Amino acid sequence: LAPAGGEDAAALELLTWSAADDREPVWSRDGKFLAFTRKRLDGPGHADILVFSLEKGELINLTGEKASAVRHSLEWVPGRNLIAYVTRENEWLSISVVNADNKAGWTVTRESGDKTEPRFAPKEARLVYVRTEGFTTVICERGLHASSAVALDPGEGVGRYPRWAGEKRVLYGFSAPQRPFGFLAQENRADADRIAIPVPGTPSLGGVRLQQPIPFEFEVGPEEQFSGMLYQTPGVAGKAPALVYLPDGPLRTRRGEFQPEEQALASTALTVLAPVIHGATGFGEAIENDLRELARTEIEASDLAAAGRALGALEGVDADRLAIVGHGFGGTLALVTAGARPG
């Protein structure tokens, strides 16, 4: 802790010390408590939630007696001594709360999909958050004790960064395959009018024909199917060359938002498949953890080869002119797959 405007080293006060990493400090709304996470070694992303009382100088571990779990993205609930956070509940990430006074807690969200980025209203126990399942990411709003949530965004796209812009207004980012990223503002009702807030520097797409990708399924084993986003230009004479596109590797799924790279490739009449493979998020814990559990296998190469075979068998695709392209981690996997699966 240090004065915001001071440079006197003697004014610095060390609030916590641990052999493990302390992260994500978040002040309570009255400024009396500091909540933070302390890393645990039981698993990747596992952490405890601790609270430091500035007045008493006391440090309390709120989750030390609970099972080790993923815990992050802390947020204080207005008017209550509760801390909301993201944790792993069964197959999906969920939002839970813990009481800073007695360590009691409960799970707020129980619907399917990974729930992240909880943000509470300024003076009310209502929150917005992001729910990701499959290729879509939805902005949801609910009361702390409500039985269900409502989707605020237009749907069929990807919502990000929800924030409260007042007592009853929400601001968030949104993008869809044929709609470049921008911000939307609306009241916290599903039927409210939305006001578009353009992002400075967004390129003009006047006269540009954008493709609407469709989900494309392919088999990756005798009992398992994966899918991807398929960009295919209609009305192309003859069979078109095609490519499997993996720009970021498996850890960052290409969802249903505006993708300038895929759109540019598809505009040349190429057929483009951005596949989901083992390790992708938003499709359940089992798929997300498979890379770690199958680390000694060639699972990524097998997935990409399966995607390529399925793409080559698609009507309108020239199976003799297939490519696999990526950059970063995805570029490495492209080279490994081409070398490991000749022909």
mmCIF file of C-alpha atoms in Angstrom:
data_model
loop_
_atom_site.group_PDB
_atom_site.id
_atom_site.type_symbol
_atom_site.label_atom_id
_atom_site.label_comp_id
_atom_site.label_asym_id
_atom_site.label_seq_id
_atom_site.Cartn_x
_atom_site.Cartn_y
_atom_site.Cartn_z
ATOM 1 C CA LEU A 1 0.000 0.000 0.000
ATOM 2 C CA ALA A 2 1.326 3.459 -0.912
ATOM 3 C CA PRO A 3 0.022 7.031 -1.214
ATOM 4 C CA ALA A 4 -1.277 7.625 -4.719
ATOM 5 C CA GLY A 5 0.754 10.795 -5.197
ATOM 6 C CA GLY A 6 3.751 10.148 -2.985
ATOM 7 C CA GLU A 7 7.206 8.937 -3.902
ATOM 8 C CA ASP A 8 8.541 8.423 -0.366
ATOM 9 C CA ALA A 9 9.734 4.813 -0.117
ATOM 10 C CA ALA A 10 9.212 4.922 3.651
ATOM 11 C CA ALA A 11 5.475 5.359 3.050
ATOM 12 C CA LEU A 12 5.195 1.937 1.400
ATOM 13 C CA GLU A 13 3.442 -0.666 3.538
ATOM 14 C CA LEU A 14 3.624 -4.382 2.779
ATOM 15 C CA LEU A 15 0.140 -5.813 3.304
ATOM 16 C CA THR A 16 0.698 -9.499 2.446
ATOM 17 C CA TRP A 17 3.574 -11.912 2.216
ATOM 18 C CA SER A 18 3.562 -15.485 1.008
ATOM 19 C CA ALA A 19 5.754 -18.020 -0.739
ATOM 20 C CA ALA A 20 2.948 -18.251 -3.313
ATOM 21 C CA ASP A 21 1.828 -15.521 -5.711
ATOM 22 C CA ASP A 22 -0.755 -12.993 -4.470
ATOM 23 C CA ARG A 23 -2.815 -11.543 -7.331
ATOM 24 C CA GLU A 24 -5.985 -9.683 -8.343
ATOM 25 C CA PRO A 25 -6.271 -7.158 -5.475
ATOM 26 C CA VAL A 26 -9.792 -5.698 -5.296
ATOM 27 C CA TRP A 27 -10.919 -3.085 -2.744
ATOM 28 C CA SER A 28 -14.319 -3.464 -1.078
ATOM 29 C CA ARG A 29 -16.706 -0.665 -1.957
ATOM 30 C CA ASP A 30 -16.278 0.997 1.426
ATOM 31 C CA GLY A 31 -12.476 0.768 1.168
ATOM 32 C CA LYS A 32 -12.101 -1.217 4.412
ATOM 33 C CA PHE A 33 -11.111 -4.578 2.958
ATOM 34 C CA LEU A 34 -8.788 -5.824 0.257
ATOM 35 C CA ALA A 35 -9.636 -9.165 -1.377
ATOM 36 C CA PHE A 36 -7.103 -11.038 -3.492
ATOM 37 C CA THR A 37 -6.199 -14.509 -4.745
ATOM 38 C CA ARG A 38 -3.278 -16.596 -3.549
ATOM 39 C CA LYS A 39 -1.998 -19.229 -5.951
ATOM 40 C CA ARG A 40 -2.240 -22.901 -4.996
ATOM 41 C CA LEU A 41 -0.079 -25.637 -6.458
ATOM 42 C CA ASP A 42 -2.861 -28.252 -6.642
ATOM 43 C CA GLY A 43 -3.707 -27.486 -10.256
ATOM 44 C CA PRO A 44 -3.408 -24.901 -13.042
ATOM 45 C CA GLY A 45 -5.354 -21.778 -12.143
ATOM 46 C CA HIS A 46 -6.124 -23.018 -8.621
ATOM 47 C CA ALA A 47 -6.146 -20.318 -5.952
ATOM 48 C CA ASP A 48 -7.577 -19.333 -2.579
ATOM 49 C CA ILE A 49 -9.453 -16.107 -1.852
ATOM 50 C CA LEU A 50 -8.109 -14.029 1.034
ATOM 51 C CA VAL A 51 -9.298 -10.799 2.656
ATOM 52 C CA PHE A 52 -7.122 -8.243 4.444
ATOM 53 C CA SER A 53 -8.753 -5.839 6.916
ATOM 54 C CA LEU A 54 -7.065 -2.465 6.653
ATOM 55 C CA GLU A 55 -8.428 -1.326 10.037
ATOM 56 C CA LYS A 56 -7.519 -4.451 12.040
ATOM 57 C CA GLY A 57 -4.513 -5.601 10.052
ATOM 58 C CA GLU A 58 -6.008 -9.114 9.929
ATOM 59 C CA LEU A 59 -5.666 -11.557 7.043
ATOM 60 C CA ILE A 60 -8.321 -14.270 6.582
ATOM 61 C CA ASN A 61 -8.282 -17.134 4.077
ATOM 62 C CA LEU A 62 -11.915 -17.568 3.002
ATOM 63 C CA THR A 63 -11.448 -20.753 0.984
ATOM 64 C CA GLY A 64 -8.483 -22.471 2.658
ATOM 65 C CA GLU A 65 -10.775 -25.094 4.210
ATOM 66 C CA LYS A 66 -12.531 -25.794 0.924
ATOM 67 C CA ALA A 67 -11.375 -28.101 -1.861
ATOM 68 C CA SER A 68 -8.737 -26.693 -4.173
ATOM 69 C CA ALA A 69 -10.310 -25.154 -7.268
ATOM 70 C CA VAL A 70 -9.943 -22.606 -10.046
ATOM 71 C CA ARG A 71 -10.793 -19.198 -8.564
ATOM 72 C CA HIS A 72 -10.289 -15.797 -10.207
ATOM 73 C CA SER A 73 -11.990 -12.565 -11.367
ATOM 74 C CA LEU A 74 -12.961 -11.214 -7.943
ATOM 75 C CA GLU A 75 -15.760 -8.638 -7.603
ATOM 76 C CA TRP A 76 -17.355 -7.199 -4.435
ATOM 77 C CA VAL A 77 -21.161 -7.244 -4.206
ATOM 78 C CA PRO A 78 -22.628 -3.777 -3.471
ATOM 79 C CA GLY A 79 -24.239 -3.405 -0.052
ATOM 80 C CA ARG A 80 -23.092 -6.858 1.072
ATOM 81 C CA ASN A 81 -19.852 -8.239 2.479
ATOM 82 C CA LEU A 82 -19.793 -10.804 -0.338
ATOM 83 C CA ILE A 83 -17.123 -11.481 -2.948
ATOM 84 C CA ALA A 84 -18.118 -12.914 -6.320
ATOM 85 C CA TYR A 85 -15.601 -14.928 -8.321
ATOM 86 C CA VAL A 86 -15.246 -17.361 -11.196
ATOM 87 C CA THR A 87 -14.688 -21.018 -10.304
ATOM 88 C CA ARG A 88 -14.980 -24.433 -11.900
ATOM 89 C CA GLU A 89 -18.335 -26.088 -11.281
ATOM 90 C CA ASN A 90 -18.463 -29.570 -12.801
ATOM 91 C CA GLU A 91 -18.021 -29.240 -16.571
ATOM 92 C CA TRP A 92 -18.245 -25.437 -16.784
ATOM 93 C CA LEU A 93 -16.833 -22.289 -15.232
ATOM 94 C CA SER A 94 -19.429 -20.704 -12.961
ATOM 95 C CA ILE A 95 -19.818 -17.599 -10.794
ATOM 96 C CA SER A 96 -19.985 -18.123 -7.027
ATOM 97 C CA VAL A 97 -19.944 -15.846 -3.974
ATOM 98 C CA VAL A 98 -18.304 -16.197 -0.558
ATOM 99 C CA ASN A 99 -19.150 -14.253 2.595
ATOM 100 C CA ALA A 100 -16.155 -12.344 3.951
ATOM 101 C CA ASP A 101 -17.608 -12.522 7.502
ATOM 102 C CA ASN A 102 -18.358 -16.239 7.896
ATOM 103 C CA LYS A 103 -16.868 -17.928 4.781
ATOM 104 C CA ALA A 104 -20.285 -19.230 3.682
ATOM 105 C CA GLY A 105 -21.000 -19.222 -0.035
ATOM 106 C CA TRP A 106 -23.065 -20.520 -2.909
ATOM 107 C CA THR A 107 -23.086 -20.866 -6.693
ATOM 108 C CA VAL A 108 -24.931 -18.058 -8.491
ATOM 109 C CA THR A 109 -24.974 -19.423 -12.056
ATOM 110 C CA ARG A 110 -25.840 -23.014 -12.916
ATOM 111 C CA GLU A 111 -26.691 -22.879 -16.614
ATOM 112 C CA SER A 112 -24.444 -24.529 -19.206
ATOM 113 C CA GLY A 113 -21.477 -22.687 -20.690
ATOM 114 C CA ASP A 114 -18.418 -20.992 -19.192
ATOM 115 C CA LYS A 115 -19.443 -17.928 -17.151
ATOM 116 C CA THR A 116 -16.775 -15.242 -16.745
ATOM 117 C CA GLU A 117 -16.248 -11.474 -16.202
ATOM 118 C CA PRO A 118 -18.807 -10.820 -13.418
ATOM 119 C CA ARG A 119 -19.588 -7.135 -12.902
ATOM 120 C CA PHE A 120 -22.089 -5.811 -10.358
ATOM 121 C CA ALA A 121 -24.262 -2.713 -10.678
ATOM 122 C CA PRO A 122 -23.070 0.362 -8.739
ATOM 123 C CA LYS A 123 -25.685 0.168 -5.965
ATOM 124 C CA GLU A 124 -27.648 -3.027 -6.563
ATOM 125 C CA ALA A 125 -26.923 -6.761 -6.247
ATOM 126 C CA ARG A 126 -27.381 -7.320 -9.969
ATOM 127 C CA LEU A 127 -24.620 -8.509 -12.238
ATOM 128 C CA VAL A 128 -23.706 -8.834 -15.883
ATOM 129 C CA TYR A 129 -21.348 -11.520 -17.120
ATOM 130 C CA VAL A 130 -20.174 -13.372 -20.220
ATOM 131 C CA ARG A 131 -21.437 -16.881 -21.008
ATOM 132 C CA THR A 132 -19.529 -18.873 -23.628
ATOM 133 C CA GLU A 133 -20.798 -22.114 -25.114
ATOM 134 C CA GLY A 134 -19.749 -23.469 -28.470
ATOM 135 C CA PHE A 135 -19.256 -20.713 -31.039
ATOM 136 C CA THR A 136 -21.339 -18.030 -29.318
ATOM 137 C CA THR A 137 -20.558 -15.756 -26.375
ATOM 138 C CA VAL A 138 -23.553 -14.038 -24.762
ATOM 139 C CA ILE A 139 -23.834 -11.066 -22.385
ATOM 140 C CA CYS A 140 -26.147 -12.092 -19.516
ATOM 141 C CA GLU A 141 -27.817 -10.092 -16.728
ATOM 142 C CA ARG A 142 -29.394 -11.364 -13.514
ATOM 143 C CA GLY A 143 -30.091 -10.579 -9.880
ATOM 144 C CA LEU A 144 -27.855 -12.215 -7.301
ATOM 145 C CA HIS A 145 -30.698 -14.456 -6.066
ATOM 146 C CA ALA A 146 -32.562 -14.811 -9.382
ATOM 147 C CA SER A 147 -33.331 -18.275 -10.717
ATOM 148 C CA SER A 148 -32.307 -17.446 -14.287
ATOM 149 C CA ALA A 149 -30.555 -14.879 -16.464
ATOM 150 C CA VAL A 150 -31.564 -12.904 -19.554
ATOM 151 C CA ALA A 151 -29.402 -12.378 -22.631
ATOM 152 C CA LEU A 152 -28.868 -8.701 -23.400
ATOM 153 C CA ASP A 153 -26.923 -8.758 -26.672
ATOM 154 C CA PRO A 154 -28.359 -9.238 -30.188
ATOM 155 C CA GLY A 155 -27.235 -12.899 -30.276
ATOM 156 C CA GLU A 156 -25.570 -14.930 -33.051
ATOM 157 C CA GLY A 157 -22.214 -13.360 -32.294
ATOM 158 C CA VAL A 158 -19.673 -12.717 -29.567
ATOM 159 C CA GLY A 159 -20.109 -10.321 -26.656
ATOM 160 C CA ARG A 160 -17.218 -9.063 -24.531
ATOM 161 C CA TYR A 161 -16.250 -6.685 -21.710
ATOM 162 C CA PRO A 162 -19.626 -6.018 -20.023
ATOM 163 C CA ARG A 163 -19.670 -2.956 -17.754
ATOM 164 C CA TRP A 164 -22.347 -0.975 -15.975
ATOM 165 C CA ALA A 165 -22.696 2.535 -17.378
ATOM 166 C CA GLY A 166 -25.081 3.752 -14.679
ATOM 167 C CA GLU A 167 -27.829 2.427 -12.436
ATOM 168 C CA LYS A 168 -29.768 0.618 -15.167
ATOM 169 C CA ARG A 169 -27.526 0.801 -18.238
ATOM 170 C CA VAL A 170 -24.999 -1.700 -19.537
ATOM 171 C CA LEU A 171 -22.152 -1.203 -22.009
ATOM 172 C CA TYR A 172 -20.482 -4.109 -23.822
ATOM 173 C CA GLY A 173 -18.554 -5.002 -26.948
ATOM 174 C CA PHE A 174 -20.177 -7.082 -29.675
ATOM 175 C CA SER A 175 -19.166 -8.592 -33.000
ATOM 176 C CA ALA A 176 -20.700 -10.999 -35.515
ATOM 177 C CA PRO A 177 -19.264 -12.567 -38.708
ATOM 178 C CA GLN A 178 -20.722 -9.789 -40.856
ATOM 179 C CA ARG A 179 -20.519 -7.087 -38.189
ATOM 180 C CA PRO A 180 -17.105 -5.710 -37.120
ATOM 181 C CA PHE A 181 -16.472 -5.160 -33.420
ATOM 182 C CA GLY A 182 -18.121 -2.186 -31.769
ATOM 183 C CA PHE A 183 -19.740 -1.203 -28.490
ATOM 184 C CA LEU A 184 -23.436 -1.296 -27.633
ATOM 185 C CA ALA A 185 -25.237 0.453 -24.765
ATOM 186 C CA GLN A 186 -28.707 -0.412 -23.486
ATOM 187 C CA GLU A 187 -30.839 -0.657 -20.380
ATOM 188 C CA ASN A 188 -30.539 -3.948 -18.508
ATOM 189 C CA ARG A 189 -33.530 -5.520 -20.272
ATOM 190 C CA ALA A 190 -33.507 -7.959 -23.175
ATOM 191 C CA ASP A 191 -36.056 -5.888 -25.149
ATOM 192 C CA ALA A 192 -34.352 -2.524 -24.600
ATOM 193 C CA ASP A 193 -33.240 -0.371 -27.523
ATOM 194 C CA ARG A 194 -29.524 -0.638 -28.267
ATOM 195 C CA ILE A 195 -27.327 2.330 -29.098
ATOM 196 C CA ALA A 196 -24.284 1.570 -31.251
ATOM 197 C CA ILE A 197 -21.059 3.316 -30.218
ATOM 198 C CA PRO A 198 -18.566 3.148 -33.109
ATOM 199 C CA VAL A 199 -14.932 2.422 -32.337
ATOM 200 C CA PRO A 200 -12.558 5.089 -33.732
ATOM 201 C CA GLY A 201 -10.369 3.772 -36.521
ATOM 202 C CA THR A 202 -12.741 1.005 -37.601
ATOM 203 C CA PRO A 203 -12.178 0.459 -41.345
ATOM 204 C CA SER A 204 -15.027 1.075 -43.742
ATOM 205 C CA LEU A 205 -16.502 -2.063 -45.284
ATOM 206 C CA GLY A 206 -18.615 -0.321 -47.884
ATOM 207 C CA GLY A 207 -18.917 -2.464 -51.000
ATOM 208 C CA VAL A 208 -17.227 -5.446 -49.334
ATOM 209 C CA ARG A 209 -19.142 -8.712 -49.472
ATOM 210 C CA LEU A 210 -18.697 -10.598 -46.199
ATOM 211 C CA GLN A 211 -19.256 -14.327 -45.861
ATOM 212 C CA GLN A 212 -21.547 -15.846 -43.236
ATOM 213 C CA PRO A 213 -19.728 -18.920 -41.906
ATOM 214 C CA ILE A 214 -21.636 -22.036 -40.928
ATOM 215 C CA PRO A 215 -20.775 -24.719 -38.355
ATOM 216 C CA PHE A 216 -19.129 -27.707 -40.038
ATOM 217 C CA GLU A 217 -18.838 -31.068 -38.241
ATOM 218 C CA PHE A 218 -16.130 -33.665 -38.802
ATOM 219 C CA GLU A 219 -15.245 -36.957 -37.144
ATOM 220 C CA VAL A 220 -12.080 -37.112 -35.025
ATOM 221 C CA GLY A 221 -12.533 -40.692 -33.901
ATOM 222 C CA PRO A 222 -14.981 -43.572 -33.998
ATOM 223 C CA GLU A 223 -17.271 -41.962 -31.395
ATOM 224 C CA GLU A 224 -16.367 -38.274 -31.380
ATOM 225 C CA GLN A 225 -17.205 -35.328 -33.600
ATOM 226 C CA PHE A 226 -15.715 -31.859 -33.584
ATOM 227 C CA SER A 227 -16.772 -28.828 -35.572
ATOM 228 C CA GLY A 228 -15.443 -25.611 -37.028
ATOM 229 C CA MET A 229 -16.469 -22.409 -38.760
ATOM 230 C CA LEU A 230 -16.678 -22.954 -42.528
ATOM 231 C CA TYR A 231 -16.382 -20.078 -45.006
ATOM 232 C CA GLN A 232 -17.438 -21.111 -48.523
ATOM 233 C CA THR A 233 -18.181 -18.716 -51.376
ATOM 234 C CA PRO A 234 -21.436 -19.665 -53.145
ATOM 235 C CA GLY A 235 -21.681 -19.888 -56.911
ATOM 236 C CA VAL A 236 -18.013 -20.758 -57.597
ATOM 237 C CA ALA A 237 -17.575 -22.613 -60.906
ATOM 238 C CA GLY A 238 -15.834 -25.961 -60.504
ATOM 239 C CA LYS A 239 -14.045 -27.182 -57.419
ATOM 240 C CA ALA A 240 -12.282 -24.619 -55.239
ATOM 241 C CA PRO A 241 -9.002 -25.026 -53.356
ATOM 242 C CA ALA A 242 -9.399 -25.085 -49.570
ATOM 243 C CA LEU A 243 -7.385 -24.643 -46.428
ATOM 244 C CA VAL A 244 -7.561 -25.528 -42.757
ATOM 245 C CA TYR A 245 -6.854 -22.288 -40.914
ATOM 246 C CA LEU A 246 -5.449 -22.406 -37.385
ATOM 247 C CA PRO A 247 -4.076 -18.951 -36.564
ATOM 248 C CA ASP A 248 -3.882 -19.176 -32.792
ATOM 249 C CA GLY A 249 -3.572 -22.848 -31.965
ATOM 250 C CA PRO A 250 -6.265 -24.775 -30.105
ATOM 251 C CA LEU A 251 -6.336 -22.610 -26.983
ATOM 252 C CA ARG A 252 -8.216 -19.709 -28.561
ATOM 253 C CA THR A 253 -11.315 -20.816 -30.421
ATOM 254 C CA ARG A 254 -12.387 -18.849 -33.498
ATOM 255 C CA ARG A 255 -15.978 -18.062 -32.603
ATOM 256 C CA GLY A 256 -18.865 -16.439 -34.452
ATOM 257 C CA GLU A 257 -17.395 -12.947 -34.669
ATOM 258 C CA PHE A 258 -15.890 -10.813 -37.424
ATOM 259 C CA GLN A 259 -12.634 -12.457 -38.542
ATOM 260 C CA PRO A 260 -10.823 -10.275 -41.128
ATOM 261 C CA GLU A 261 -8.275 -12.985 -42.010
ATOM 262 C CA GLU A 262 -10.859 -15.666 -42.796
ATOM 263 C CA GLN A 263 -13.012 -13.128 -44.629
ATOM 264 C CA ALA A 264 -10.048 -12.014 -46.754
ATOM 265 C CA LEU A 265 -9.125 -15.597 -47.663
ATOM 266 C CA ALA A 266 -12.736 -16.516 -48.453
ATOM 267 C CA SER A 267 -13.105 -13.434 -50.676
ATOM 268 C CA THR A 268 -10.675 -15.075 -53.136
ATOM 269 C CA ALA A 269 -13.094 -18.037 -53.507
ATOM 270 C CA LEU A 270 -11.000 -20.253 -51.229
ATOM 271 C CA THR A 271 -12.981 -22.506 -48.897
ATOM 272 C CA VAL A 272 -11.732 -21.914 -45.346
ATOM 273 C CA LEU A 273 -12.260 -24.079 -42.270
ATOM 274 C CA ALA A 274 -11.267 -22.779 -38.824
ATOM 275 C CA PRO A 275 -11.594 -25.998 -36.782
ATOM 276 C CA VAL A 276 -12.088 -26.723 -33.108
ATOM 277 C CA ILE A 277 -9.586 -29.265 -31.802
ATOM 278 C CA HIS A 278 -8.741 -30.751 -28.407
ATOM 279 C CA GLY A 279 -7.824 -28.018 -25.926
ATOM 280 C CA ALA A 280 -10.468 -25.533 -27.103
ATOM 281 C CA THR A 281 -12.434 -23.576 -24.510
ATOM 282 C CA GLY A 282 -16.202 -23.222 -24.398
ATOM 283 C CA PHE A 283 -16.974 -26.860 -25.220
ATOM 284 C CA GLY A 284 -16.736 -28.347 -21.748
ATOM 285 C CA GLU A 285 -13.994 -29.302 -19.321
ATOM 286 C CA ALA A 286 -13.210 -32.653 -20.960
ATOM 287 C CA ILE A 287 -12.229 -31.130 -24.313
ATOM 288 C CA GLU A 288 -10.405 -28.235 -22.637
ATOM 289 C CA ASN A 289 -8.241 -30.586 -20.527
ATOM 290 C CA ASP A 290 -7.517 -33.165 -23.239
ATOM 291 C CA LEU A 291 -4.238 -31.554 -24.341
ATOM 292 C CA ARG A 292 -2.786 -31.999 -20.881
ATOM 293 C CA GLU A 293 -4.106 -35.542 -20.451
ATOM 294 C CA LEU A 294 -3.003 -36.615 -23.962
ATOM 295 C CA ALA A 295 0.285 -34.716 -23.984
ATOM 296 C CA ARG A 296 2.297 -37.765 -25.046
ATOM 297 C CA THR A 297 0.180 -38.359 -28.154
ATOM 298 C CA GLU A 298 -0.130 -36.625 -31.523
ATOM 299 C CA ILE A 299 -3.685 -35.560 -30.742
ATOM 300 C CA GLU A 300 -3.423 -32.109 -32.388
ATOM 301 C CA ALA A 301 -2.000 -33.544 -35.622
ATOM 302 C CA SER A 302 -4.687 -36.235 -35.645
ATOM 303 C CA ASP A 303 -7.434 -33.624 -35.171
ATOM 304 C CA LEU A 304 -6.119 -31.411 -37.967
ATOM 305 C CA ALA A 305 -5.659 -34.341 -40.332
ATOM 306 C CA ALA A 306 -9.259 -35.361 -39.661
ATOM 307 C CA ALA A 307 -10.416 -31.808 -40.367
ATOM 308 C CA GLY A 308 -8.443 -31.821 -43.632
ATOM 309 C CA ARG A 309 -9.904 -35.143 -44.768
ATOM 310 C CA ALA A 310 -13.443 -33.950 -44.029
ATOM 311 C CA LEU A 311 -12.798 -30.674 -45.844
ATOM 312 C CA GLY A 312 -11.453 -32.514 -48.902
ATOM 313 C CA ALA A 313 -14.588 -34.651 -49.057
ATOM 314 C CA LEU A 314 -16.873 -31.594 -49.061
ATOM 315 C CA GLU A 315 -18.807 -30.928 -52.251
ATOM 316 C CA GLY A 316 -17.239 -28.126 -54.258
ATOM 317 C CA VAL A 317 -13.751 -28.596 -52.763
ATOM 318 C CA ASP A 318 -10.744 -29.768 -54.751
ATOM 319 C CA ALA A 319 -9.210 -32.475 -52.546
ATOM 320 C CA ASP A 320 -5.935 -32.257 -54.505
ATOM 321 C CA ARG A 321 -5.483 -28.608 -53.513
ATOM 322 C CA LEU A 322 -5.655 -28.527 -49.746
ATOM 323 C CA ALA A 323 -3.429 -26.493 -47.451
ATOM 324 C CA ILE A 324 -3.021 -26.091 -43.707
ATOM 325 C CA VAL A 325 -2.093 -22.632 -42.483
ATOM 326 C CA GLY A 326 -1.412 -21.077 -39.100
ATOM 327 C CA HIS A 327 0.813 -18.659 -37.230
ATOM 328 C CA GLY A 328 2.311 -18.767 -33.752
ATOM 329 C CA PHE A 329 1.313 -22.007 -32.029
ATOM 330 C CA GLY A 330 -1.039 -22.720 -34.934
ATOM 331 C CA GLY A 331 1.798 -22.326 -37.432
ATOM 332 C CA THR A 332 3.881 -24.863 -35.534
ATOM 333 C CA LEU A 333 0.979 -27.317 -35.540
ATOM 334 C CA ALA A 334 0.482 -26.777 -39.267
ATOM 335 C CA LEU A 335 4.086 -27.771 -39.985
ATOM 336 C CA VAL A 336 3.990 -30.708 -37.555
ATOM 337 C CA THR A 337 0.754 -32.026 -39.033
ATOM 338 C CA ALA A 338 1.954 -31.740 -42.624
ATOM 339 C CA GLY A 339 5.159 -33.577 -41.702
ATOM 340 C CA ALA A 340 3.467 -36.230 -39.583
ATOM 341 C CA ARG A 341 0.667 -37.017 -42.039
ATOM 342 C CA PRO A 342 2.165 -36.969 -45.555
ATOM 343 C CA GLY A 343 -0.469 -37.361 -48.263
#
